[in-house]
XYZ file of N, CA and C in Angstrom:
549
model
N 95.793 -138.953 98.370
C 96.181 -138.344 99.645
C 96.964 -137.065 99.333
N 96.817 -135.996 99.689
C 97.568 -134.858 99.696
C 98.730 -134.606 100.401
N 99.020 -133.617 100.381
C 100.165 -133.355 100.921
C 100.174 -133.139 102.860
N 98.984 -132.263 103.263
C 98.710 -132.236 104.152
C 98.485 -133.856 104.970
N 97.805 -134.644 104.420
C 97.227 -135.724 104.715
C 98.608 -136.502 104.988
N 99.886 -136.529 104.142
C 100.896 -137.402 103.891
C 101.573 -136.892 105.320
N 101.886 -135.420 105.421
C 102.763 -134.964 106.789
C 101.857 -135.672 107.875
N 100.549 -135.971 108.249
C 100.105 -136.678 109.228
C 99.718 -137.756 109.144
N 100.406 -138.986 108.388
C 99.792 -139.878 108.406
C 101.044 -140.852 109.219
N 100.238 -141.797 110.355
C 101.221 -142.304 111.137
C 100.724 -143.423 110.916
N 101.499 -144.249 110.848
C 101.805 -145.946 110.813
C 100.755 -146.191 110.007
N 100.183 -145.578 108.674
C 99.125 -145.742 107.903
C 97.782 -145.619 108.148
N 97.539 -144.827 109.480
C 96.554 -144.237 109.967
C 96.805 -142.691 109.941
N 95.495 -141.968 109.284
C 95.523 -140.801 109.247
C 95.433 -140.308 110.754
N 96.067 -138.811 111.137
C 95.951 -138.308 112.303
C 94.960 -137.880 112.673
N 94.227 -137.024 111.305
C 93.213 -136.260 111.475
C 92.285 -136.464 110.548
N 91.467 -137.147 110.776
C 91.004 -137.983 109.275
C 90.205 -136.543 108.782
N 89.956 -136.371 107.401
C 88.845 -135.598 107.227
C 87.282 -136.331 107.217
N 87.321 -137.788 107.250
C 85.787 -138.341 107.356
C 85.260 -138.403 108.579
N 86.369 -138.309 109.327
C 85.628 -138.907 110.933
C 85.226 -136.971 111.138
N 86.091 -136.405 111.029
C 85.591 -135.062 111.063
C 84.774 -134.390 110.152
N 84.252 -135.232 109.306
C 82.913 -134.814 108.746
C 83.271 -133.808 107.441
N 82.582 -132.743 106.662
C 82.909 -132.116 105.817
C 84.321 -131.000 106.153
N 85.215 -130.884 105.686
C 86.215 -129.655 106.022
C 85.921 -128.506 106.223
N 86.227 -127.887 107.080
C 85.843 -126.478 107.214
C 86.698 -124.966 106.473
N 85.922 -124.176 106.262
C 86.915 -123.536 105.378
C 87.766 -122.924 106.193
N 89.565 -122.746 105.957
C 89.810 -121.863 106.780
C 88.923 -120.510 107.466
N 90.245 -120.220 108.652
C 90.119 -118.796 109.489
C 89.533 -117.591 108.199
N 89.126 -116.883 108.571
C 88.783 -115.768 107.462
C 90.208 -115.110 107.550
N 90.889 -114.532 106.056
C 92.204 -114.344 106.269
C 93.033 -114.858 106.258
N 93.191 -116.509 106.413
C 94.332 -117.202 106.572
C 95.577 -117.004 105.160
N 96.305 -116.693 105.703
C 97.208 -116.813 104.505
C 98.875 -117.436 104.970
N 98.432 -118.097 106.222
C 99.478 -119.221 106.690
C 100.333 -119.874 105.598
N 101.617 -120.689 105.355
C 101.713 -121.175 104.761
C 102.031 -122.881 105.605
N 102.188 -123.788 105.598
C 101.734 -124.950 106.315
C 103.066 -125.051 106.912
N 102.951 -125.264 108.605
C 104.689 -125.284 109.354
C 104.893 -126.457 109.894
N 106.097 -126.961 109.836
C 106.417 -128.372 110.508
C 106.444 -128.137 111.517
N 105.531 -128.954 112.446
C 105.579 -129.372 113.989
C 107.527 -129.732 114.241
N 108.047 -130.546 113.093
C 109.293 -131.720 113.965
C 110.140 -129.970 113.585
N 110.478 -129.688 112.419
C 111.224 -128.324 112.572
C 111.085 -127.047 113.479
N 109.933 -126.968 114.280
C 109.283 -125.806 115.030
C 109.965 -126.246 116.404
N 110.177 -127.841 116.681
C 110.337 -128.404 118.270
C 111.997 -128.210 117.870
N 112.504 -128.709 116.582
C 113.776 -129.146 116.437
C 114.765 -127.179 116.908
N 113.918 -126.138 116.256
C 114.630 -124.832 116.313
C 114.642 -124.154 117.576
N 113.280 -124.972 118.644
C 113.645 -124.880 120.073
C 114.688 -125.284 120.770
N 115.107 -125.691 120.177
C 116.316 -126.361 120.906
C 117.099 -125.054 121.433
N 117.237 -124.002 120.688
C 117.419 -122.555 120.941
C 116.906 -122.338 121.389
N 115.670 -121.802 122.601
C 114.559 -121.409 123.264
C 114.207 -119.792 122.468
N 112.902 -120.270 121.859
C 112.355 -119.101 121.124
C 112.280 -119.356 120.204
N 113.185 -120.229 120.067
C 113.700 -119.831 117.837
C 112.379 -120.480 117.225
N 111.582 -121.472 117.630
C 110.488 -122.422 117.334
C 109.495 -121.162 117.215
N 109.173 -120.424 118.080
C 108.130 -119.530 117.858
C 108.288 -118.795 117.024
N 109.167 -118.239 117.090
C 110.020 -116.929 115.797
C 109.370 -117.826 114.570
N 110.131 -119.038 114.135
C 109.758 -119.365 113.345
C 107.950 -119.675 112.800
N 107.150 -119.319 114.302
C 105.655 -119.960 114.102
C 104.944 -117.956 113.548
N 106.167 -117.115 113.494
C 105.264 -115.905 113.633
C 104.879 -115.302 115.115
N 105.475 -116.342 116.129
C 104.695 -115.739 117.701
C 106.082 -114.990 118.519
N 106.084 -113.717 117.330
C 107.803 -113.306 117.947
C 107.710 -112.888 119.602
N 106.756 -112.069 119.552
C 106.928 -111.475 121.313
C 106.971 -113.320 122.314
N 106.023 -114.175 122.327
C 106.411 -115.239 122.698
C 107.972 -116.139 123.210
N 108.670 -116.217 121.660
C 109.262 -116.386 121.255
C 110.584 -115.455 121.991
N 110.740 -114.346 121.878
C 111.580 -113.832 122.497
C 111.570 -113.599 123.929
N 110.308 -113.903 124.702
C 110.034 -113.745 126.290
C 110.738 -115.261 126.487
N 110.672 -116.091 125.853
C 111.146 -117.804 126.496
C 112.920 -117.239 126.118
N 113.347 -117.085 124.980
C 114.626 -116.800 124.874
C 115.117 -115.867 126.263
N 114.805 -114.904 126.629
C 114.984 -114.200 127.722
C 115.211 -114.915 129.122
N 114.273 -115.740 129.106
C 113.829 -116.456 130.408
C 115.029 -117.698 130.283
N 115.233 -118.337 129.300
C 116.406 -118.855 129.015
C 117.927 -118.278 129.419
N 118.063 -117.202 128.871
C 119.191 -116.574 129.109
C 119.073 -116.107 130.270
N 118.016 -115.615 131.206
C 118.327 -115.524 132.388
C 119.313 -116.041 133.462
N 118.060 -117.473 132.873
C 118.537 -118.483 133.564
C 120.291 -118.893 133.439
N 120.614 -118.877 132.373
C 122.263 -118.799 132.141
C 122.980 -117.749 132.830
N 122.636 -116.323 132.659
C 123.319 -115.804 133.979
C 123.394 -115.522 135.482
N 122.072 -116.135 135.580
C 121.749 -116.248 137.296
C 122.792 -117.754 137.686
N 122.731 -118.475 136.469
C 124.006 -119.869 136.929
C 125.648 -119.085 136.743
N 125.501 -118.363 135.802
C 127.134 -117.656 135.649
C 127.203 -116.456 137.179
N 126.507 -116.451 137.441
C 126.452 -115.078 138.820
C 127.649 -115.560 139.630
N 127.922 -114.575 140.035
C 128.187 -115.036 141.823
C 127.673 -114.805 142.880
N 126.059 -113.628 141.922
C 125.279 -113.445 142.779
C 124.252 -113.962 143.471
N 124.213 -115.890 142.977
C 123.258 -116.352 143.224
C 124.111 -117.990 143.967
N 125.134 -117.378 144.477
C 126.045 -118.630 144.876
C 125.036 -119.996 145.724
N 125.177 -120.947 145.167
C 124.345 -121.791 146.490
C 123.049 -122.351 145.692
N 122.503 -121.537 144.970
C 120.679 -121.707 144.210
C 121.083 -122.313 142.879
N 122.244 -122.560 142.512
C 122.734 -122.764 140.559
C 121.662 -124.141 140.359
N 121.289 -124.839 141.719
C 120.502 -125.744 140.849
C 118.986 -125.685 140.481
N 118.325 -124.280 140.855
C 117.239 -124.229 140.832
C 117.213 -123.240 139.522
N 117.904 -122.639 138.966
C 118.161 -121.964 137.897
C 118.653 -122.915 136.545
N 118.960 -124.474 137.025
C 119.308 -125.254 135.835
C 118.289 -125.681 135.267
N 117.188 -126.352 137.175
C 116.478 -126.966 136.392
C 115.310 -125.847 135.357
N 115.253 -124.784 136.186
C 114.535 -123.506 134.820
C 115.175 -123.832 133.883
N 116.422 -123.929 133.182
C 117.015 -123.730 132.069
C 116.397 -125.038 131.156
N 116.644 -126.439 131.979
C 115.748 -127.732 131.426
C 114.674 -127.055 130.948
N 113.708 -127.066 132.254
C 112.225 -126.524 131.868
C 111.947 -125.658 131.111
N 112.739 -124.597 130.607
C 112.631 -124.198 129.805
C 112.538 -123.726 128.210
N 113.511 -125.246 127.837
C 114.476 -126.011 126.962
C 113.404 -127.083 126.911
N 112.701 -127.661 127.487
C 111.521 -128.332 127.284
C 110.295 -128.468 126.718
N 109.886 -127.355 127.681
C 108.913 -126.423 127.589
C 108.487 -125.151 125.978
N 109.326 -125.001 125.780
C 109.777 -123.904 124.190
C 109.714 -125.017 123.153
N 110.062 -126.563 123.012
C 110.116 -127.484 122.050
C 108.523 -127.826 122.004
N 108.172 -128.299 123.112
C 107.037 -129.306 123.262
C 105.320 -128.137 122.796
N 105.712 -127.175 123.307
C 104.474 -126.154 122.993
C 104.830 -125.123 121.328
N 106.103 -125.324 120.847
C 106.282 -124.993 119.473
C 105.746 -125.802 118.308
N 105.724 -127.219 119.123
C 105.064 -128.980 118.127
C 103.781 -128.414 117.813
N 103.153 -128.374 119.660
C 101.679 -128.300 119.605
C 101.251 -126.685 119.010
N 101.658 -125.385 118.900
C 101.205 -124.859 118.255
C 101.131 -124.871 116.148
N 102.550 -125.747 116.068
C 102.542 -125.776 114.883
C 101.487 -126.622 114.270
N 101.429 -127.602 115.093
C 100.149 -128.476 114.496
C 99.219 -128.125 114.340
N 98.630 -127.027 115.481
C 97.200 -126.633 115.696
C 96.901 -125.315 114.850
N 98.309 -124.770 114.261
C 98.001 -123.731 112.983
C 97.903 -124.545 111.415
N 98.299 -125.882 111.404
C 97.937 -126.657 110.232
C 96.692 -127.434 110.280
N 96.277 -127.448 111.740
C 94.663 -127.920 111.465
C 93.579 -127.056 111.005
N 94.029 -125.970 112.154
C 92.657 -124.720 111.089
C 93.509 -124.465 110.179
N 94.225 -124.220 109.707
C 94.738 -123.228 107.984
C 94.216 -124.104 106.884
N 93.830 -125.788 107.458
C 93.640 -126.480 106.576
C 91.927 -126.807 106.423
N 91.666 -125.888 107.732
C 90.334 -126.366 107.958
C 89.497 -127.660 108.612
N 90.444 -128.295 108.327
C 90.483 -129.670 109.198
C 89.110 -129.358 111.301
N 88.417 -130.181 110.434
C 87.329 -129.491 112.331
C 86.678 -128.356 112.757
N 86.354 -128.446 113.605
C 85.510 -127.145 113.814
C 86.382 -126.247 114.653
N 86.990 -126.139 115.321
C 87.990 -125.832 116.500
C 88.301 -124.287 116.290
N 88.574 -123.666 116.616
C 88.982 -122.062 116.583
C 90.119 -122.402 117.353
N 90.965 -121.123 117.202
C 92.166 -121.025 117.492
C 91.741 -120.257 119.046
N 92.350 -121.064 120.268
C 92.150 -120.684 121.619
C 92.786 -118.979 121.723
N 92.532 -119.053 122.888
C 92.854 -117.036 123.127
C 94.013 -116.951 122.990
N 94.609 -117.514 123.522
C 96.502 -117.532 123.389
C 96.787 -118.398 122.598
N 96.428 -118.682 121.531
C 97.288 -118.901 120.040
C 97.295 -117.889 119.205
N 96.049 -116.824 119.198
C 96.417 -115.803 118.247
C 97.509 -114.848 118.546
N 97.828 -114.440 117.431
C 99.086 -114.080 117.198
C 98.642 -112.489 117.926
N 100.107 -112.711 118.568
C 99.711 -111.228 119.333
C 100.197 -109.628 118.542
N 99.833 -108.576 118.879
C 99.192 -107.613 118.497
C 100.772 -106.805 119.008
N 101.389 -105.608 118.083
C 102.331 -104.805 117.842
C 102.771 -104.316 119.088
N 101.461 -104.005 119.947
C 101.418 -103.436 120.723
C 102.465 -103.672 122.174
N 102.685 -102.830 123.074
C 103.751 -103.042 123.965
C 102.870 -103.231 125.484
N 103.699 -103.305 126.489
C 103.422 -103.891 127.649
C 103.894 -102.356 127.921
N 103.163 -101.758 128.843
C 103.933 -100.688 129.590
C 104.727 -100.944 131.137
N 104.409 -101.656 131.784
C 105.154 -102.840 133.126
C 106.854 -103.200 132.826
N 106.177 -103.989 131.106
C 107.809 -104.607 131.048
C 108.239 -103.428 130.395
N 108.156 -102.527 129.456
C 109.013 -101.576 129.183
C 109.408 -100.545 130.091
N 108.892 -100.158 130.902
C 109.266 -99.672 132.231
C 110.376 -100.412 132.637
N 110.288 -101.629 133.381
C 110.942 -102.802 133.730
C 112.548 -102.707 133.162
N 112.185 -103.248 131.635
C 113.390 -102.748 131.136
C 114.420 -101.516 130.866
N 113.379 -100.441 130.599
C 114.395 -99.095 130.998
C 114.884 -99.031 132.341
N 114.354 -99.427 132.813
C 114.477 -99.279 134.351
C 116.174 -100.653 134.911
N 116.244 -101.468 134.122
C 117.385 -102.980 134.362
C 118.287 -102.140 133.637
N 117.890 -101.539 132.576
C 118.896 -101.183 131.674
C 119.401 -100.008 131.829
N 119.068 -99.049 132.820
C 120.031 -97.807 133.184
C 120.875 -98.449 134.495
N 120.143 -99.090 135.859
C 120.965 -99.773 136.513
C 122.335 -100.684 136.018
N 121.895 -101.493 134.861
C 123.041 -102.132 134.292
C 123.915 -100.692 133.740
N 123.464 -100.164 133.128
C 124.835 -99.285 132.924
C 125.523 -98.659 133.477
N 124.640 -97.949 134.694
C 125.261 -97.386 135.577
C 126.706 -98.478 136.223
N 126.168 -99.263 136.703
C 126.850 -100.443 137.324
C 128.315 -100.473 136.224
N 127.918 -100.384 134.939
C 129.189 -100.750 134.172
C 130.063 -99.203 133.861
N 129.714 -98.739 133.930
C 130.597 -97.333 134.222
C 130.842 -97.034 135.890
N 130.967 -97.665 136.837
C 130.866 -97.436 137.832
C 130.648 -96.437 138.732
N 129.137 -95.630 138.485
C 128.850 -94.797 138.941
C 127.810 -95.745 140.206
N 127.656 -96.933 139.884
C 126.473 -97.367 140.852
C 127.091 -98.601 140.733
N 127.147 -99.239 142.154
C 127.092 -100.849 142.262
C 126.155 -101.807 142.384
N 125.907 -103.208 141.717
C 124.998 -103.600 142.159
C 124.941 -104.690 143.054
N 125.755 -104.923 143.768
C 125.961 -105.483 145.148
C 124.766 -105.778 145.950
N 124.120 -104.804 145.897
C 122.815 -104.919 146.929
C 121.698 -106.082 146.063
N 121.855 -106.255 144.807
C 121.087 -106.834 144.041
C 120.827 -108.442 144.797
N 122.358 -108.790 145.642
C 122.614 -110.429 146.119
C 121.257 -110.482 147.355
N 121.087 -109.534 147.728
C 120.302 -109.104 149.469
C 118.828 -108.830 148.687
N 118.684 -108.213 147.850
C 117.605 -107.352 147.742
C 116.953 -108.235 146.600
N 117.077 -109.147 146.135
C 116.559 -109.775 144.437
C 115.435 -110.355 145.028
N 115.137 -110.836 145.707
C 113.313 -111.201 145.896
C 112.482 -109.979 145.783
N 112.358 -108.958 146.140
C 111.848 -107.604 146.226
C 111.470 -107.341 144.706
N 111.918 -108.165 143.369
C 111.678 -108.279 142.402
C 110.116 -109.398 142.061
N 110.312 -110.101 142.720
C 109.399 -111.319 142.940
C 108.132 -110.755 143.798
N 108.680 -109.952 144.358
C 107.309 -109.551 145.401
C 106.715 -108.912 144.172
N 107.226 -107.880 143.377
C 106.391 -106.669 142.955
C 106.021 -107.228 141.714
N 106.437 -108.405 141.293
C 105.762 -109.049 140.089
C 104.556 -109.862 140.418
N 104.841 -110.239 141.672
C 103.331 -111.311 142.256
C 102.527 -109.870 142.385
N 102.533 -108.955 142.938
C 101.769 -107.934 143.115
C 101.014 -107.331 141.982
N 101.796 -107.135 141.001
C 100.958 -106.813 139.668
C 100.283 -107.925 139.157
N 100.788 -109.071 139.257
C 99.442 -109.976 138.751
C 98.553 -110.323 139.809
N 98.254 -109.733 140.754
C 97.315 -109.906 141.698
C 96.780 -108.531 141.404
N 96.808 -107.483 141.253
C 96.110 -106.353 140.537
C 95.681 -106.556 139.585
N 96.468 -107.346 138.223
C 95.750 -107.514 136.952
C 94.504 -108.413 137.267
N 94.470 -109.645 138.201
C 93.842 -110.959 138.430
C 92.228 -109.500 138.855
N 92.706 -109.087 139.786
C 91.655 -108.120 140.489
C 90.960 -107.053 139.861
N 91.808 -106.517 138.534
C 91.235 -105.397 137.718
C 90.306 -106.283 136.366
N 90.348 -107.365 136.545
C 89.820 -108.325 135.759
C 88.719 -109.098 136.314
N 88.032 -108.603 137.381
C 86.860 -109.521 137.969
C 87.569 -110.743 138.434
């Protein structure tokens, strides 16, 4: 039994047998993975992100950390007085969610790296590409001069308590353009 074989073998049943799956397949063309623990990938979520970071899926990885920390200051606000419990349970779900899909990608990069099946790596497991979002970098220059302004007090953001759905509208709106510029 190898090494691969030993990390999946449960209660003396293999996980992934290589007989029932027939001859091994050779890795991805390129693979030069080195083999990642599923229990360490869920265990570094516990941080939200840190599991992906560690899988190589940094942009991933740092969008859940974000969405995490959001969620921590929309509960520290006072701008969101009244809603703190719909922002916790995001923080759960999110804290959930970052462990349980860090397992399943780590596993599913030690089945093909090992060749193990026929299976290709789905559209959103490959590792994404250098490249930037022009929406969210907009987005962010755009949070990040308001935040400063706000902290030098040339601008308040007061109106943010009244006006923060208007954020929600124009994000459903672009993915109803993308959904539409996409057939």
């Amino acid at each position: 039994m190898n090494a691969y074989e030993q990390d999946n073998n449960v209660g003396g049943q293999q996980q992934y047998s290589q007989q029932a799956q027939g001859a091994p397949v050779p890795p991805a063309a390129g693979w030069d993975r080195p083999h990642r623990s599923p229990a360490l990938a869920a265990w570094l979520s516990l941080m939200p992100g840190l599991g992906h970071v560690y899988l190589g899926y940094y942009q991933r990885g740092v969008t859940i950390a974000a969405v995490w920390a959001g969620c921590i200051a929309m509960i520290s606000s006072e701008l969101f007085e009244g809603i703190e419990p719909v922002f916790g349970i995001g923080l759960a779900f999110t804290m959930f969610f970052a462990m349980i899909d860090a397992h399943r990608r780590a596993q599913h990069i030690n089945r093909v790296g090992a060749g193990l099946g026929v299976e290709q790596l789905p559209e959103d497991f490959k590792m994404g590409q250098s490249g930037g979002s022009l929406f969210g970098g907009i987005t962010l220059v755009v949070l990040g001069v308001l935040i400063l302004l706000d902290l030098r007090g040339v601008l308040s953001l007061e109106w943010i308590k009244d006006w923060w759905p208007l954020f929600l509208v124009v994000l459903g709106g672009r993915l109803v353009w993308q959904a539409r510029r996409k057939g």
